[in-house]
Backbone as JSON Lines, residues from 0, in Angstrom:
{"i":0,"aa":"M","n":[14.51,15.95,19.1],"ca":[14.98,15.42,17.6],"c":[14.49,16.29,16.83]}
{"i":1,"aa":"P","n":[15.83,15.97,16.36],"ca":[15.99,16.73,14.73],"c":[14.78,16.26,13.42]}
{"i":2,"aa":"R","n":[14.3,17.63,12.92],"ca":[13.36,17.37,12.01],"c":[13.98,17.33,10.39]}
{"i":3,"aa":"F","n":[13.6,15.96,9.6],"ca":[14.66,16.63,8.2],"c":[13.21,16.56,7.12]}
{"i":4,"aa":"V","n":[13.14,17.06,5.8],"ca":[12.17,17.47,4.83],"c":[13.3,16.88,3.55]}
{"i":5,"aa":"F","n":[12.34,15.88,3.26],"ca":[12.79,15.34,1.63],"c":[11.78,15.16,0.49]}
{"i":6,"aa":"A","n":[12.01,16.07,-0.38],"ca":[10.96,15.28,-1.26],"c":[11.62,14.83,-2.85]}
{"i":7,"aa":"L","n":[10.98,13.79,-3.18],"ca":[11.15,13.07,-4.83],"c":[10.34,13.63,-5.27]}
{"i":8,"aa":"A","n":[10.63,13.88,-6.71],"ca":[9.86,13.8,-7.54],"c":[10.08,12.48,-8.77]}
{"i":9,"aa":"V","n":[8.99,11.95,-9.95],"ca":[9.23,11.06,-10.71],"c":[8.03,10.59,-11.59]}
{"i":10,"aa":"L","n":[8.42,10.11,-12.73],"ca":[7.79,9.83,-13.96],"c":[7.4,8.35,-14.21]}
{"i":11,"aa":"A","n":[5.86,8.17,-14.1],"ca":[5.33,7.02,-13.62],"c":[5.39,6.67,-15.44]}
{"i":12,"aa":"T","n":[4.83,7.38,-16.07],"ca":[5.01,6.72,-17.6],"c":[5.15,7.96,-18.22]}
{"i":13,"aa":"P","n":[6.13,8.51,-19.61],"ca":[5.98,9.65,-20.49],"c":[4.4,10.58,-20.17]}
{"i":14,"aa":"A","n":[3.35,9.5,-20.61],"ca":[1.53,10.04,-20.48],"c":[1.89,10.62,-19.56]}
{"i":15,"aa":"L","n":[1.64,10.3,-18.65],"ca":[1.23,10.58,-17.41],"c":[1.86,10.43,-15.93]}
{"i":16,"aa":"A","n":[1.95,11.61,-15.7],"ca":[3.73,12.21,-14.55],"c":[2.8,11.52,-13.28]}
{"i":17,"aa":"Q","n":[3.19,10.75,-12.24],"ca":[2.51,10.39,-11.08],"c":[3.88,11.52,-10.28]}
{"i":18,"aa":"E","n":[3.76,11.97,-9.31],"ca":[4.57,12.52,-8.48],"c":[4.52,11.26,-6.79]}
{"i":19,"aa":"T","n":[6.16,10.92,-6.33],"ca":[6.23,10.83,-5.35],"c":[6.7,11.7,-4.08]}
{"i":20,"aa":"T","n":[5.97,12.01,-3.03],"ca":[6.21,13.08,-2.09],"c":[6.93,12.04,-0.82]}
{"i":21,"aa":"L","n":[7.77,12.48,-0.08],"ca":[7.55,12.06,1.24],"c":[8.37,12.7,2.43]}
{"i":22,"aa":"A","n":[7.84,13.33,3.37],"ca":[8.62,14.18,4.07],"c":[8.82,13.68,5.2]}
{"i":23,"aa":"G","n":[9.87,14.24,5.98],"ca":[10.18,13.37,7.43],"c":[9.57,13.77,8.39]}
{"i":24,"aa":"T","n":[9.07,12.81,9.45],"ca":[8.09,13.83,10.45],"c":[8.79,13.67,11.8]}
{"i":25,"aa":"D","n":[9.06,11.94,12.2],"ca":[10.32,12.64,13.43],"c":[12.08,11.97,13.72]}
{"i":26,"aa":"G","n":[12.89,12.31,12.27],"ca":[13.75,11.04,11.91],"c":[13.37,9.87,11.55]}
{"i":27,"aa":"K","n":[12.89,9.2,11.71],"ca":[12.34,7.62,11.37],"c":[11.34,7.86,10.3]}
{"i":28,"aa":"S","n":[10.58,8.1,10.5],"ca":[9.34,7.6,9.26],"c":[9.35,8.9,8.48]}
{"i":29,"aa":"S","n":[8.36,8.87,7.74],"ca":[8.14,9.98,6.06],"c":[7.11,9.99,6.3]}
{"i":30,"aa":"L","n":[6.16,10.93,5.69],"ca":[4.39,10.74,4.84],"c":[4.81,10.91,3.82]}
{"i":31,"aa":"G","n":[3.59,10.88,2.87],"ca":[3.8,11.54,1.59],"c":[2.8,10.8,1.13]}
{"i":32,"aa":"T","n":[3.07,10.45,-0.65],"ca":[1.77,9.53,-1.17],"c":[3.33,9.1,-2.36]}
{"i":33,"aa":"I","n":[2.7,8.38,-2.59],"ca":[3.86,6.76,-3.98],"c":[2.84,7.14,-5.13]}
{"i":34,"aa":"P","n":[2.8,6.72,-6.03],"ca":[2.07,5.99,-7.49],"c":[2.26,4.73,-7.2]}
{"i":35,"aa":"C","n":[0.56,4.48,-7.07],"ca":[-0.28,2.59,-6.54],"c":[-0.96,2.86,-7.72]}
{"i":36,"aa":"A","n":[-1.28,1.26,-7.78],"ca":[-2.18,1.12,-8.64],"c":[-3.06,-0.47,-8.05]}
{"i":37,"aa":"T","n":[-3.55,-0.69,-7.22],"ca":[-4.14,-1.42,-6.31],"c":[-5.65,-2.53,-6.71]}
{"i":38,"aa":"I","n":[-5.36,-2.27,-8.62],"ca":[-6.55,-3.4,-8.96],"c":[-5.96,-4.15,-10.3]}
{"i":39,"aa":"A","n":[-6.11,-5.31,-10.5],"ca":[-5.23,-5.34,-11.86],"c":[-5.84,-4.29,-12.82]}
{"i":40,"aa":"G","n":[-5.1,-3.33,-13.43],"ca":[-4.99,-3.19,-15.06],"c":[-5.33,-1.28,-14.52]}
{"i":41,"aa":"D","n":[-5.37,-1.55,-13.4],"ca":[-5.95,-0.12,-13.56],"c":[-4.68,1.21,-13.51]}
{"i":42,"aa":"A","n":[-5.1,2.44,-13.74],"ca":[-4.03,3.43,-14.11],"c":[-2.99,3.6,-12.37]}
{"i":43,"aa":"L","n":[-1.93,4.09,-13.04],"ca":[-1.21,4.47,-11.35],"c":[-1.8,5.74,-11.47]}
{"i":44,"aa":"R","n":[-2.26,6.06,-9.46],"ca":[-2.56,7.03,-9.01],"c":[-1.57,7.15,-7.84]}
{"i":45,"aa":"S","n":[-1.86,8.78,-6.86],"ca":[-1.86,9.22,-5.92],"c":[-1.93,8.24,-4.74]}
{"i":46,"aa":"C","n":[-1.46,7.23,-3.75],"ca":[-1.64,6.83,-3.02],"c":[-0.92,7.39,-1.72]}
{"i":47,"aa":"N","n":[-1.86,7.45,-0.75],"ca":[-1.16,7.76,0.8],"c":[-0.14,6.52,1.06]}
{"i":48,"aa":"A","n":[0.99,6.84,1.92],"ca":[1.97,6.32,2.46],"c":[2.92,7.16,3.46]}
{"i":49,"aa":"E","n":[3.4,5.63,4.22],"ca":[4.31,6.27,4.93],"c":[5.3,5.2,5.11]}
{"i":50,"aa":"L","n":[6.49,5.73,5.21],"ca":[7.92,4.55,4.93],"c":[8.45,4.77,6.46]}
{"i":51,"aa":"R","n":[8.31,3.65,7.14],"ca":[8.88,3.87,8.73],"c":[10.28,3.15,8.4]}
{"i":52,"aa":"R","n":[11.53,3.53,9.38],"ca":[12.33,2.86,9.43],"c":[12.44,2.3,11.06]}
{"i":53,"aa":"R","n":[12.98,1.07,10.47],"ca":[12.98,0.15,11.72],"c":[14.35,0.03,12.5]}
{"i":54,"aa":"D","n":[13.89,-0.36,13.29],"ca":[15.79,0.08,14.42],"c":[16.58,-1.15,14.37]}
{"i":55,"aa":"D","n":[16.15,-2.34,13.36],"ca":[17.17,-3.28,12.81],"c":[17.63,-2.74,11.82]}
{"i":56,"aa":"G","n":[17.64,-1.31,11.05],"ca":[18.26,-1.0,9.83],"c":[16.57,-1.54,8.8]}
{"i":57,"aa":"G","n":[15.88,-2.02,8.98],"ca":[14.74,-2.3,7.97],"c":[13.94,-1.38,7.88]}
{"i":58,"aa":"A","n":[12.75,-1.28,7.22],"ca":[11.96,-0.37,6.94],"c":[10.76,-1.09,6.55]}
{"i":59,"aa":"T","n":[9.3,-0.54,6.81],"ca":[8.2,-0.66,6.27],"c":[7.35,-0.07,5.56]}
{"i":60,"aa":"L","n":[7.1,0.12,4.66],"ca":[6.17,0.8,3.67],"c":[4.54,0.25,3.65]}
{"i":61,"aa":"A","n":[4.08,1.61,4.44],"ca":[2.67,1.02,4.67],"c":[2.41,2.13,3.57]}
{"i":62,"aa":"V","n":[1.22,1.65,2.62],"ca":[0.27,2.71,2.07],"c":[-1.23,2.08,2.05]}
{"i":63,"aa":"G","n":[-2.22,3.12,1.68],"ca":[-3.26,3.33,2.17],"c":[-3.98,3.23,0.62]}
{"i":64,"aa":"M","n":[-4.52,1.55,0.34],"ca":[-4.81,1.2,-0.89],"c":[-6.48,1.99,-1.39]}
{"i":65,"aa":"G","n":[-6.78,2.73,-0.81],"ca":[-7.72,3.8,-1.16],"c":[-9.28,2.95,-0.07]}
{"i":66,"aa":"N","n":[-9.66,1.61,-0.19],"ca":[-10.99,0.53,0.89],"c":[-10.62,0.53,1.83]}
{"i":67,"aa":"G","n":[-9.89,1.68,2.87],"ca":[-9.62,1.27,4.4],"c":[-8.45,0.56,4.34]}
{"i":68,"aa":"E","n":[-7.97,-0.49,3.12],"ca":[-7.05,-0.99,3.69],"c":[-5.59,-0.55,3.78]}
{"i":69,"aa":"V","n":[-4.78,-0.97,4.68],"ca":[-3.45,-0.37,4.18],"c":[-2.6,-1.96,3.59]}
{"i":70,"aa":"R","n":[-1.42,-1.62,2.97],"ca":[-0.51,-2.87,2.47],"c":[0.37,-2.24,3.05]}
{"i":71,"aa":"N","n":[0.91,-3.39,3.91],"ca":[2.28,-3.49,4.55],"c":[3.6,-4.21,3.43]}
{"i":72,"aa":"I","n":[4.76,-3.14,3.18],"ca":[5.12,-3.72,2.74],"c":[6.51,-3.45,3.45]}
{"i":73,"aa":"Y","n":[7.68,-5.61,3.85],"ca":[8.52,-4.58,4.23],"c":[9.93,-5.35,3.58]}
{"i":74,"aa":"F","n":[10.64,-4.4,4.23],"ca":[12.17,-4.16,3.51],"c":[13.08,-4.49,4.55]}
{"i":75,"aa":"T","n":[14.33,-5.22,4.15],"ca":[15.82,-5.7,4.51],"c":[16.94,-5.55,3.94]}
{"i":76,"aa":"D","n":[17.58,-4.31,4.14],"ca":[18.89,-3.81,3.29],"c":[18.33,-3.64,1.95]}
{"i":77,"aa":"G","n":[17.21,-2.43,1.92],"ca":[16.88,-2.19,1.06],"c":[16.37,-3.11,-0.52]}
{"i":78,"aa":"I","n":[15.45,-3.69,-0.03],"ca":[14.98,-5.0,-0.84],"c":[13.31,-5.5,-0.09]}
{"i":79,"aa":"P","n":[12.34,-5.4,-0.75],"ca":[11.65,-6.1,-0.27],"c":[11.61,-7.67,-0.21]}
{"i":80,"aa":"D","n":[10.42,-7.37,1.13],"ca":[11.47,-9.36,1.35],"c":[9.62,-10.38,1.32]}
{"i":81,"aa":"S","n":[8.99,-8.9,1.72],"ca":[7.68,-9.96,3.02],"c":[6.49,-8.43,2.42]}
{"i":82,"aa":"T","n":[4.99,-8.8,2.35],"ca":[3.74,-7.91,2.8],"c":[2.97,-8.51,3.51]}
{"i":83,"aa":"N","n":[1.99,-7.45,4.33],"ca":[0.59,-8.3,4.8],"c":[0.46,-9.22,4.03]}
{"i":84,"aa":"S","n":[0.67,-9.74,2.78],"ca":[-0.52,-10.24,1.79],"c":[-0.02,-11.51,1.84]}
{"i":85,"aa":"T","n":[-0.68,-12.24,1.39],"ca":[-0.33,-13.71,1.2],"c":[-0.06,-13.8,-0.35]}
{"i":86,"aa":"A","n":[-0.57,-13.03,-1.0],"ca":[0.05,-12.8,-2.29],"c":[1.5,-12.82,-2.83]}
{"i":87,"aa":"K","n":[2.02,-12.67,-3.84],"ca":[3.87,-13.45,-4.07],"c":[3.96,-12.05,-4.07]}
{"i":88,"aa":"L","n":[4.91,-11.44,-4.27],"ca":[5.55,-10.13,-3.73],"c":[6.74,-10.62,-4.77]}
{"i":89,"aa":"S","n":[6.9,-9.52,-6.03],"ca":[7.94,-9.32,-6.8],"c":[8.61,-7.93,-6.94]}
{"i":90,"aa":"Y","n":[9.52,-8.15,-7.38],"ca":[10.38,-5.95,-7.66],"c":[11.06,-6.46,-8.89]}
{"i":91,"aa":"E","n":[10.72,-5.0,-9.5],"ca":[12.58,-5.09,-10.49],"c":[12.43,-3.13,-9.82]}
{"i":92,"aa":"T","n":[14.13,-3.3,-10.79],"ca":[14.55,-1.99,-10.3],"c":[14.29,-1.48,-12.07]}
{"i":93,"aa":"R","n":[13.74,0.18,-12.34],"ca":[14.18,1.02,-13.44],"c":[14.1,2.2,-13.09]}
{"i":94,"aa":"G","n":[15.6,1.88,-13.3],"ca":[16.5,4.15,-13.18],"c":[16.4,3.67,-12.02]}
{"i":95,"aa":"D","n":[16.07,4.65,-11.45],"ca":[15.96,5.29,-9.71],"c":[14.22,4.68,-8.8]}
{"i":96,"aa":"I","n":[13.83,3.82,-9.28],"ca":[12.72,3.9,-9.19],"c":[12.54,2.33,-8.93]}
{"i":97,"aa":"M","n":[12.37,1.79,-7.43],"ca":[11.99,0.05,-7.24],"c":[10.41,0.01,-7.77]}
{"i":98,"aa":"V","n":[9.87,-0.46,-8.52],"ca":[8.5,-0.91,-8.62],"c":[8.18,-2.69,-8.1]}
{"i":99,"aa":"I","n":[7.09,-2.15,-7.39],"ca":[6.77,-4.03,-6.53],"c":[5.57,-4.37,-6.47]}
{"i":100,"aa":"F","n":[5.69,-5.57,-7.38],"ca":[4.59,-5.91,-7.49],"c":[3.76,-7.03,-6.22]}
{"i":101,"aa":"V","n":[2.49,-7.08,-6.19],"ca":[1.52,-7.93,-5.44],"c":[0.9,-7.93,-5.7]}
{"i":102,"aa":"E","n":[1.04,-9.61,-6.02],"ca":[-0.14,-10.58,-7.12],"c":[-1.42,-10.26,-6.4]}
{"i":103,"aa":"P","n":[-2.49,-9.76,-7.13],"ca":[-2.87,-10.23,-8.68],"c":[-2.67,-9.1,-9.19]}
{"i":104,"aa":"G","n":[-2.67,-7.49,-9.11],"ca":[-2.26,-6.65,-9.93],"c":[-2.04,-5.0,-9.13]}
{"i":105,"aa":"E","n":[-1.64,-5.7,-7.91],"ca":[-0.6,-4.52,-7.21],"c":[0.34,-3.91,-7.39]}
{"i":106,"aa":"V","n":[0.47,-2.83,-8.02],"ca":[1.48,-2.4,-8.05],"c":[1.83,-0.77,-7.41]}
{"i":107,"aa":"Y","n":[3.33,-0.62,-6.92],"ca":[3.83,0.13,-6.03],"c":[5.12,0.58,-6.68]}
{"i":108,"aa":"E","n":[5.02,2.4,-6.84],"ca":[6.51,2.64,-7.52],"c":[7.26,3.91,-6.03]}
{"i":109,"aa":"L","n":[8.28,2.74,-5.63],"ca":[9.04,4.03,-4.59],"c":[10.5,4.3,-5.53]}
{"i":110,"aa":"P","n":[10.94,5.63,-4.93],"ca":[12.9,5.87,-5.25],"c":[13.45,5.14,-4.9]}
{"i":111,"aa":"K","n":[14.51,4.47,-4.84],"ca":[15.76,3.92,-4.31],"c":[16.24,4.57,-2.81]}
{"i":112,"aa":"A","n":[16.26,5.87,-3.5],"ca":[16.67,6.86,-2.71],"c":[15.7,6.76,-1.05]}
{"i":113,"aa":"A","n":[14.92,6.64,-1.44],"ca":[13.49,7.02,-0.15],"c":[14.26,6.34,1.13]}
{"i":114,"aa":"L","n":[14.57,4.84,0.41],"ca":[14.93,3.64,1.67],"c":[16.37,4.06,1.53]}
{"i":115,"aa":"N","n":[17.39,4.97,1.38],"ca":[18.84,5.28,1.87],"c":[18.57,6.19,2.9]}
{"i":116,"aa":"N","n":[17.54,7.07,2.89],"ca":[17.87,8.54,3.61],"c":[16.96,8.02,5.11]}
């Protein structure tokens, strides 16, 4: 199976640069880091992440929360529509970045282009 590699860099804020890196592993999944905050009020930090593409065209973003837990965010047609949390999920687009919110204070930033590759 052919392998691919892509890397994307983003600025989370002008004062604090956070980098998103995703490297292809098998043509369907990508491993790397994304900017995230898993506790309300925390600054963004780099979190280990895996973006898995599903056969139905959707995707799952699995993010290590740093406490042994993994937050799964499920996408349909490039839109986050559910998570493995029972909390409210919302998102907004800031330029080329999709910012995903899981109440009460989780924040995840993902380049929109990552969902298209």
